[in-house]
Amino acid sequence: MEGKVISKGVIRFFAILPVILFLFFLPLNLFTIWLGGPTSFFLSWLANFKLLLFAFGQGPLSTSPVPLSFPYFISLACLPIKFQQVPQKSVDKEVSKGSGHKSPLNRGLKIVVLAITAPIYLQKDHIHPKMVMLLYCVYLYIGLELVLAVVAAFARACLRLELEPQFHEPYLATSLQDFWGRRWNLMVTSILHPTVYNPVMSISSRLIGRKWAALPGVLASFLVSGIMHEIIFYNIGRKKPTWELTCFFFLHGISLAIEIVIKKAFNGKWQPATVVSRLLTLAFVVVTAIWLFMPPVLYAEFDVMTRRECIAFINFVKGIITTDSRFKSFFTVTEG
């Protein structure tokens, strides 16, 4: 690996800079939401941030407990992998321990919810726009979780690797700190921590002291997350950013910073009932998402692109079935 040949620091950074630039601009050459979206997220964002850490001898690519072969290096760079090879017999035990992995029943219930609510999309012209956005929030969460479940299954079957769970029932969050830090899209949290939060907190601690050094780190992390989301949305929809996404994430950064200040002020002596805190957190996340996050989704026409590409894929499969003689003979025998 390059890390063994080139010492960490500026020289390694410039050595891998062409790779970083290639991954950053790659999605601009992809014109489908099913390729452009995951490529922007996994490669342009996560992989590049891991490579930046690797350039300076930090992050998962530099701190792996075992020497990395090239295929495993690529897998670790591009996927949210917890680097450990998983014996086949231990896979079922891992799921049953409740360590963030979802049971088949959990996945099945979410598929049922998706199947029940999906037909409502066909009637969206007769539904209040805010209700449509609320449904899109449900689609987004379940869709992301199911897509990552497919990626996890691929990693287990083909790479014998275990993927870190990325969602931990976010609708049960009792605070914004709980939602963003322990329940929602945890791969982003794990990569923003060493690349943005820790460096900013280190600088802030020298300027304002350690007690409040976390606040600039939180704000910087959410700001960077907002900008990266703007880039991802542009790569998919090719429409000029409205900066609503940046406002959404920065608003949550400010709100989380206020939450931290309040917690420090009360020093854990008072907190609302769990039911109340869950309702307040969920309400804040949903309302702000409908206000600032979902409009860019509609503006970029993600729903239109997804529907169009799904229909094209179905027609493609139908075309193969109707033109392939093997399928024809199969259906002829079946009908006979």
Tab-separated table of C-alpha atoms in Angstrom:
chain	number	residue	atom	x	y	z
A	1	MET	CA	0.000	0.000	0.000
A	2	GLU	CA	1.014	3.619	-0.614
A	3	GLY	CA	1.052	4.288	3.128
A	4	LYS	CA	4.014	1.909	3.497
A	5	VAL	CA	5.986	3.650	0.734
A	6	ILE	CA	5.175	7.320	1.301
A	7	SER	CA	5.430	8.806	4.770
A	8	LYS	CA	2.390	10.574	6.176
A	9	GLY	CA	2.050	14.300	5.801
A	10	VAL	CA	2.056	16.781	2.939
A	11	ILE	CA	3.908	14.463	0.547
A	12	ARG	CA	1.344	11.672	0.957
A	13	PHE	CA	-1.459	14.222	0.608
A	14	PHE	CA	-0.199	15.418	-2.768
A	15	ALA	CA	0.425	11.803	-3.812
A	16	ILE	CA	-3.232	10.870	-3.319
A	17	LEU	CA	-4.671	14.259	-4.355
A	18	PRO	CA	-5.387	13.053	-7.938
A	19	VAL	CA	-7.470	10.195	-6.475
A	20	ILE	CA	-9.377	12.622	-4.245
A	21	LEU	CA	-10.121	14.911	-7.194
A	22	PHE	CA	-11.183	11.957	-9.350
A	23	LEU	CA	-13.626	10.721	-6.703
A	24	PHE	CA	-14.935	14.242	-6.143
A	25	PHE	CA	-15.757	14.878	-9.818
A	26	LEU	CA	-16.782	11.319	-10.731
A	27	PRO	CA	-20.519	11.814	-9.953
A	28	LEU	CA	-20.683	14.634	-12.521
A	29	ASN	CA	-20.313	11.958	-15.200
A	30	LEU	CA	-23.194	9.863	-13.833
A	31	PHE	CA	-26.713	10.826	-14.865
A	32	THR	CA	-28.868	8.472	-12.823
A	33	ILE	CA	-30.019	8.892	-9.236
A	34	TRP	CA	-29.203	5.244	-8.439
A	35	LEU	CA	-25.548	5.754	-9.409
A	36	GLY	CA	-25.018	9.465	-8.835
A	37	GLY	CA	-26.504	9.490	-5.328
A	38	PRO	CA	-24.540	6.604	-3.748
A	39	THR	CA	-21.360	7.601	-5.632
A	40	SER	CA	-21.582	11.172	-4.340
A	41	PHE	CA	-22.163	9.995	-0.791
A	42	PHE	CA	-19.813	7.026	-0.505
A	43	LEU	CA	-16.971	8.245	-2.740
A	44	SER	CA	-17.055	12.045	-3.060
A	45	TRP	CA	-17.749	12.498	0.648
A	46	LEU	CA	-16.950	9.528	2.880
A	47	ALA	CA	-14.057	8.015	0.915
A	48	ASN	CA	-12.427	11.393	0.311
A	49	PHE	CA	-12.651	12.359	3.970
A	50	LYS	CA	-11.090	9.007	4.932
A	51	LEU	CA	-8.315	9.596	2.386
A	52	LEU	CA	-7.661	13.046	3.842
A	53	LEU	CA	-7.258	11.457	7.269
A	54	PHE	CA	-5.065	8.723	5.768
A	55	ALA	CA	-2.793	11.354	4.210
A	56	PHE	CA	-1.865	12.527	7.706
A	57	GLY	CA	-1.734	9.092	9.326
A	58	GLN	CA	-5.158	9.199	10.944
A	59	GLY	CA	-8.558	7.565	10.524
A	60	PRO	CA	-9.591	3.965	9.863
A	61	LEU	CA	-7.303	3.529	6.844
A	62	SER	CA	-4.251	4.194	9.025
A	63	THR	CA	-5.313	2.592	12.297
A	64	SER	CA	-6.534	-0.803	11.087
A	65	PRO	CA	-5.445	-3.565	13.507
A	66	VAL	CA	-4.348	-5.770	10.591
A	67	PRO	CA	-2.368	-5.014	7.397
A	68	LEU	CA	-4.761	-4.047	4.609
A	69	SER	CA	-4.655	-5.671	1.208
A	70	PHE	CA	-5.715	-3.462	-1.692
A	71	PRO	CA	-9.309	-4.871	-1.926
A	72	TYR	CA	-9.844	-4.424	1.805
A	73	PHE	CA	-8.322	-0.934	1.698
A	74	ILE	CA	-10.812	0.044	-1.026
A	75	SER	CA	-13.702	-1.549	0.880
A	76	LEU	CA	-12.769	0.205	4.112
A	77	ALA	CA	-12.428	3.525	2.282
A	78	CYS	CA	-15.770	3.320	0.489
A	79	LEU	CA	-18.023	1.526	2.966
A	80	PRO	CA	-18.997	2.062	6.629
A	81	ILE	CA	-17.100	-1.038	7.687
A	82	LYS	CA	-16.261	-2.102	11.203
A	83	PHE	CA	-13.054	-3.884	10.311
A	84	GLN	CA	-13.350	-7.432	11.533
A	85	GLN	CA	-13.823	-10.609	9.606
A	86	VAL	CA	-17.013	-12.317	10.666
A	87	PRO	CA	-17.212	-16.103	10.891
A	88	GLN	CA	-20.407	-17.417	9.361
A	89	LYS	CA	-21.551	-19.043	12.633
A	90	SER	CA	-21.293	-15.773	14.521
A	91	VAL	CA	-23.436	-13.731	12.145
A	92	ASP	CA	-26.765	-14.863	13.576
A	93	LYS	CA	-25.473	-14.441	17.131
A	94	GLU	CA	-24.417	-10.875	16.303
A	95	VAL	CA	-27.898	-10.032	15.088
A	96	SER	CA	-29.570	-11.528	18.142
A	97	LYS	CA	-27.495	-9.460	20.571
A	98	GLY	CA	-29.233	-6.233	19.601
A	99	SER	CA	-25.993	-4.398	18.948
A	100	GLY	CA	-27.641	-2.081	16.454
A	101	HIS	CA	-28.325	-4.757	13.855
A	102	LYS	CA	-31.932	-5.079	12.790
A	103	SER	CA	-33.927	-8.285	12.985
A	104	PRO	CA	-35.804	-9.601	9.918
A	105	LEU	CA	-39.049	-8.620	11.685
A	106	ASN	CA	-37.830	-5.031	12.040
A	107	ARG	CA	-36.943	-4.853	8.341
A	108	GLY	CA	-40.193	-6.555	7.390
A	109	LEU	CA	-42.326	-4.066	9.305
A	110	LYS	CA	-40.596	-1.150	7.590
A	111	ILE	CA	-41.127	-2.735	4.183
A	112	VAL	CA	-44.816	-3.124	5.037
A	113	VAL	CA	-45.013	0.554	6.064
A	114	LEU	CA	-43.297	1.529	2.810
A	115	ALA	CA	-45.657	-0.664	0.780
A	116	ILE	CA	-48.741	0.758	2.507
A	117	THR	CA	-47.747	4.416	2.169
A	118	ALA	CA	-46.171	4.253	-1.306
A	119	PRO	CA	-49.508	4.204	-3.222
A	120	ILE	CA	-50.360	7.533	-1.592
A	121	TYR	CA	-47.675	9.040	-3.844
A	122	LEU	CA	-49.963	8.454	-6.829
A	123	GLN	CA	-52.547	10.721	-5.189
A	124	LYS	CA	-50.114	13.458	-4.200
A	125	ASP	CA	-51.877	16.065	-6.357
A	126	HIS	CA	-54.905	15.709	-4.083
A	127	ILE	CA	-52.979	15.835	-0.797
A	128	HIS	CA	-51.747	18.874	1.113
A	129	PRO	CA	-48.091	19.602	0.140
A	130	LYS	CA	-46.932	19.456	3.783
A	131	MET	CA	-48.454	15.986	4.131
A	132	VAL	CA	-46.652	14.893	0.968
A	133	MET	CA	-43.363	16.142	2.446
A	134	LEU	CA	-44.074	14.224	5.645
A	135	LEU	CA	-44.539	11.063	3.599
A	136	TYR	CA	-41.283	11.796	1.788
A	137	CYS	CA	-39.543	11.943	5.186
A	138	VAL	CA	-40.829	8.422	5.866
A	139	TYR	CA	-39.738	7.231	2.402
A	140	LEU	CA	-36.298	8.791	2.857
A	141	TYR	CA	-35.629	7.136	6.203
A	142	ILE	CA	-36.904	3.669	5.269
A	143	GLY	CA	-35.329	3.845	1.806
A	144	LEU	CA	-31.898	4.764	3.168
A	145	GLU	CA	-32.048	2.049	5.791
A	146	LEU	CA	-33.054	-0.632	3.269
A	147	VAL	CA	-30.391	0.445	0.758
A	148	LEU	CA	-27.720	0.243	3.462
A	149	ALA	CA	-29.083	-3.163	4.493
A	150	VAL	CA	-28.498	-4.392	0.920
A	151	VAL	CA	-24.943	-2.994	1.002
A	152	ALA	CA	-24.373	-4.715	4.346
A	153	ALA	CA	-25.624	-8.028	2.961
A	154	PHE	CA	-23.244	-7.680	0.005
A	155	ALA	CA	-20.293	-6.952	2.308
A	156	ARG	CA	-21.092	-9.965	4.467
A	157	ALA	CA	-21.572	-12.345	1.538
A	158	CYS	CA	-18.749	-11.215	-0.737
A	159	LEU	CA	-16.163	-9.544	1.493
A	160	ARG	CA	-16.795	-11.418	4.771
A	161	LEU	CA	-16.869	-8.055	6.507
A	162	GLU	CA	-19.222	-6.550	9.045
A	163	LEU	CA	-20.787	-3.151	8.342
A	164	GLU	CA	-21.469	-0.812	11.200
A	165	PRO	CA	-25.197	-0.212	11.809
A	166	GLN	CA	-26.068	3.257	10.504
A	167	PHE	CA	-29.531	3.847	11.932
A	168	HIS	CA	-30.670	3.021	15.436
A	169	GLU	CA	-34.417	3.765	15.475
A	170	PRO	CA	-33.996	7.586	15.172
A	171	TYR	CA	-37.691	8.181	15.930
A	172	LEU	CA	-36.908	7.108	19.524
A	173	ALA	CA	-34.325	9.862	20.069
A	174	THR	CA	-34.726	11.789	23.323
A	175	SER	CA	-32.635	14.794	22.254
A	176	LEU	CA	-30.867	16.242	19.240
A	177	GLN	CA	-27.597	14.990	20.698
A	178	ASP	CA	-29.097	11.509	20.852
A	179	PHE	CA	-30.573	11.795	17.344
A	180	TRP	CA	-27.465	13.006	15.512
A	181	GLY	CA	-24.826	11.352	17.679
A	182	ARG	CA	-26.245	7.876	18.270
A	183	ARG	CA	-29.186	7.197	15.975
A	184	TRP	CA	-29.119	8.900	12.553
A	185	ASN	CA	-26.680	8.131	9.709
A	186	LEU	CA	-23.854	7.235	12.047
A	187	MET	CA	-21.262	6.872	9.283
A	188	VAL	CA	-21.392	10.640	8.773
A	189	THR	CA	-20.979	11.236	12.495
A	190	SER	CA	-17.983	8.884	12.618
A	191	ILE	CA	-16.221	10.649	9.719
A	192	LEU	CA	-17.045	14.244	10.726
A	193	HIS	CA	-15.708	13.673	14.233
A	194	PRO	CA	-12.026	13.203	13.278
A	195	THR	CA	-12.054	15.431	10.179
A	196	VAL	CA	-13.948	18.489	11.494
A	197	TYR	CA	-15.078	18.276	15.114
A	198	ASN	CA	-11.805	17.215	16.739
A	199	PRO	CA	-9.534	19.745	14.931
A	200	VAL	CA	-11.951	22.643	15.554
A	201	MET	CA	-12.405	21.609	19.185
A	202	SER	CA	-8.633	21.420	19.633
A	203	ILE	CA	-8.190	24.962	18.312
A	204	SER	CA	-11.189	26.272	20.272
A	205	SER	CA	-9.947	24.805	23.554
A	206	ARG	CA	-6.853	26.994	23.299
A	207	LEU	CA	-8.944	30.087	22.544
A	208	ILE	CA	-12.025	29.784	24.782
A	209	GLY	CA	-11.157	26.907	27.122
A	210	ARG	CA	-12.207	23.267	27.142
A	211	LYS	CA	-15.586	23.846	28.800
A	212	TRP	CA	-17.121	25.460	25.717
A	213	ALA	CA	-14.724	24.178	23.044
A	214	ALA	CA	-17.294	21.628	21.862
A	215	LEU	CA	-19.674	24.328	20.633
A	216	PRO	CA	-17.553	25.615	17.690
A	217	GLY	CA	-16.813	21.971	16.814
A	218	VAL	CA	-20.528	21.185	16.656
A	219	LEU	CA	-21.294	24.252	14.515
A	220	ALA	CA	-18.409	23.534	12.131
A	221	SER	CA	-19.443	19.877	11.758
A	222	PHE	CA	-23.021	20.743	10.866
A	223	LEU	CA	-21.888	23.475	8.484
A	224	VAL	CA	-19.612	21.066	6.620
A	225	SER	CA	-22.402	18.471	6.553
A	226	GLY	CA	-24.759	21.040	5.022
A	227	ILE	CA	-22.256	21.993	2.311
A	228	MET	CA	-21.588	18.338	1.454
A	229	HIS	CA	-25.337	17.711	1.166
A	230	GLU	CA	-25.587	20.668	-1.214
A	231	ILE	CA	-22.861	19.082	-3.370
A	232	ILE	CA	-24.595	15.683	-3.334
A	233	PHE	CA	-27.934	17.207	-4.314
A	234	TYR	CA	-26.270	19.153	-7.130
A	235	ASN	CA	-24.557	16.024	-8.431
A	236	ILE	CA	-27.914	14.239	-8.589
A	237	GLY	CA	-30.269	16.962	-9.800
A	238	ARG	CA	-27.809	19.333	-11.567
A	239	LYS	CA	-29.743	22.341	-10.260
A	240	LYS	CA	-28.331	25.463	-8.644
A	241	PRO	CA	-28.187	25.099	-4.841
A	242	THR	CA	-30.819	26.969	-2.843
A	243	TRP	CA	-28.709	26.662	0.361
A	244	GLU	CA	-31.758	25.492	2.296
A	245	LEU	CA	-29.878	22.294	3.150
A	246	THR	CA	-27.017	24.278	4.655
A	247	CYS	CA	-29.548	26.320	6.636
A	248	PHE	CA	-31.204	23.106	7.849
A	249	PHE	CA	-27.990	21.593	9.155
A	250	PHE	CA	-26.654	24.841	10.584
A	251	LEU	CA	-29.973	25.396	12.385
A	252	HIS	CA	-29.636	21.941	13.917
A	253	GLY	CA	-26.037	22.737	14.827
A	254	ILE	CA	-27.123	25.904	16.642
A	255	SER	CA	-29.986	24.040	18.338
A	256	LEU	CA	-27.663	21.246	19.429
A	257	ALA	CA	-25.171	23.782	20.784
A	258	ILE	CA	-27.982	25.411	22.808
A	259	GLU	CA	-28.997	21.961	24.051
A	260	ILE	CA	-25.427	21.328	25.237
A	261	VAL	CA	-25.359	24.690	27.057
A	262	ILE	CA	-28.666	23.909	28.807
A	263	LYS	CA	-27.455	20.448	29.846
A	264	LYS	CA	-24.275	21.937	31.269
A	265	ALA	CA	-26.294	24.582	33.121
A	266	PHE	CA	-28.522	21.984	34.813
A	267	ASN	CA	-25.607	19.541	35.177
A	268	GLY	CA	-27.918	16.556	34.699
A	269	LYS	CA	-30.134	17.527	37.653
A	270	TRP	CA	-33.265	17.980	35.551
A	271	GLN	CA	-34.565	16.496	32.342
A	272	PRO	CA	-38.073	16.075	30.891
A	273	ALA	CA	-39.887	12.750	30.861
A	274	THR	CA	-38.728	10.354	28.164
A	275	VAL	CA	-42.061	10.474	26.324
A	276	VAL	CA	-42.047	14.274	26.300
A	277	SER	CA	-38.415	14.533	25.149
A	278	ARG	CA	-39.044	12.012	22.367
A	279	LEU	CA	-42.096	13.882	21.103
A	280	LEU	CA	-40.306	17.240	21.216
A	281	THR	CA	-37.232	15.897	19.426
A	282	LEU	CA	-39.232	14.127	16.726
A	283	ALA	CA	-41.456	17.178	16.216
A	284	PHE	CA	-38.457	19.506	15.858
A	285	VAL	CA	-36.690	17.203	13.386
A	286	VAL	CA	-39.814	16.624	11.259
A	287	VAL	CA	-40.942	20.271	11.212
A	288	THR	CA	-37.494	21.591	10.275
A	289	ALA	CA	-37.080	18.832	7.670
A	290	ILE	CA	-40.390	19.746	6.027
A	291	TRP	CA	-39.424	23.415	6.183
A	292	LEU	CA	-35.816	23.282	4.930
A	293	PHE	CA	-34.731	19.766	3.888
A	294	MET	CA	-37.579	18.414	1.779
A	295	PRO	CA	-38.075	21.465	-0.521
A	296	PRO	CA	-34.628	20.896	-2.132
A	297	VAL	CA	-35.601	17.225	-2.618
A	298	LEU	CA	-38.688	18.308	-4.566
A	299	TYR	CA	-36.769	21.081	-6.326
A	300	ALA	CA	-34.210	18.538	-7.576
A	301	GLU	CA	-37.114	16.260	-8.617
A	302	PHE	CA	-35.703	13.214	-6.869
A	303	ASP	CA	-39.154	11.639	-6.796
A	304	VAL	CA	-39.615	12.123	-10.540
A	305	MET	CA	-36.140	10.769	-11.303
A	306	THR	CA	-36.639	7.735	-9.057
A	307	ARG	CA	-40.017	6.881	-10.587
A	308	ARG	CA	-38.716	7.341	-14.136
A	309	GLU	CA	-35.651	5.165	-13.570
A	310	CYS	CA	-37.644	2.434	-11.820
A	311	ILE	CA	-40.075	2.310	-14.741
A	312	ALA	CA	-37.150	2.189	-17.195
A	313	PHE	CA	-35.567	-0.691	-15.262
A	314	ILE	CA	-38.841	-2.630	-15.159
A	315	ASN	CA	-39.305	-2.138	-18.907
A	316	PHE	CA	-35.710	-3.252	-19.467
A	317	VAL	CA	-36.299	-6.469	-17.523
A	318	LYS	CA	-39.576	-7.058	-19.372
A	319	GLY	CA	-37.741	-6.592	-22.669
A	320	ILE	CA	-35.171	-9.240	-21.717
A	321	ILE	CA	-37.911	-11.658	-20.690
A	322	THR	CA	-39.906	-11.213	-23.890
A	323	THR	CA	-36.905	-11.422	-26.255
A	324	ASP	CA	-34.826	-14.158	-24.614
A	325	SER	CA	-35.756	-17.576	-26.057
A	326	ARG	CA	-34.968	-19.293	-22.753
A	327	PHE	CA	-37.557	-17.200	-20.926
A	328	LYS	CA	-40.029	-17.734	-23.761
A	329	SER	CA	-39.668	-21.508	-23.605
A	330	PHE	CA	-39.982	-21.424	-19.806
A	331	PHE	CA	-43.233	-19.503	-19.901
A	332	THR	CA	-44.534	-21.686	-22.754
A	333	VAL	CA	-43.933	-24.832	-20.708
A	334	THR	CA	-45.451	-23.192	-17.611
A	335	GLU	CA	-48.580	-22.125	-19.466
A	336	GLY	CA	-48.886	-25.583	-21.057
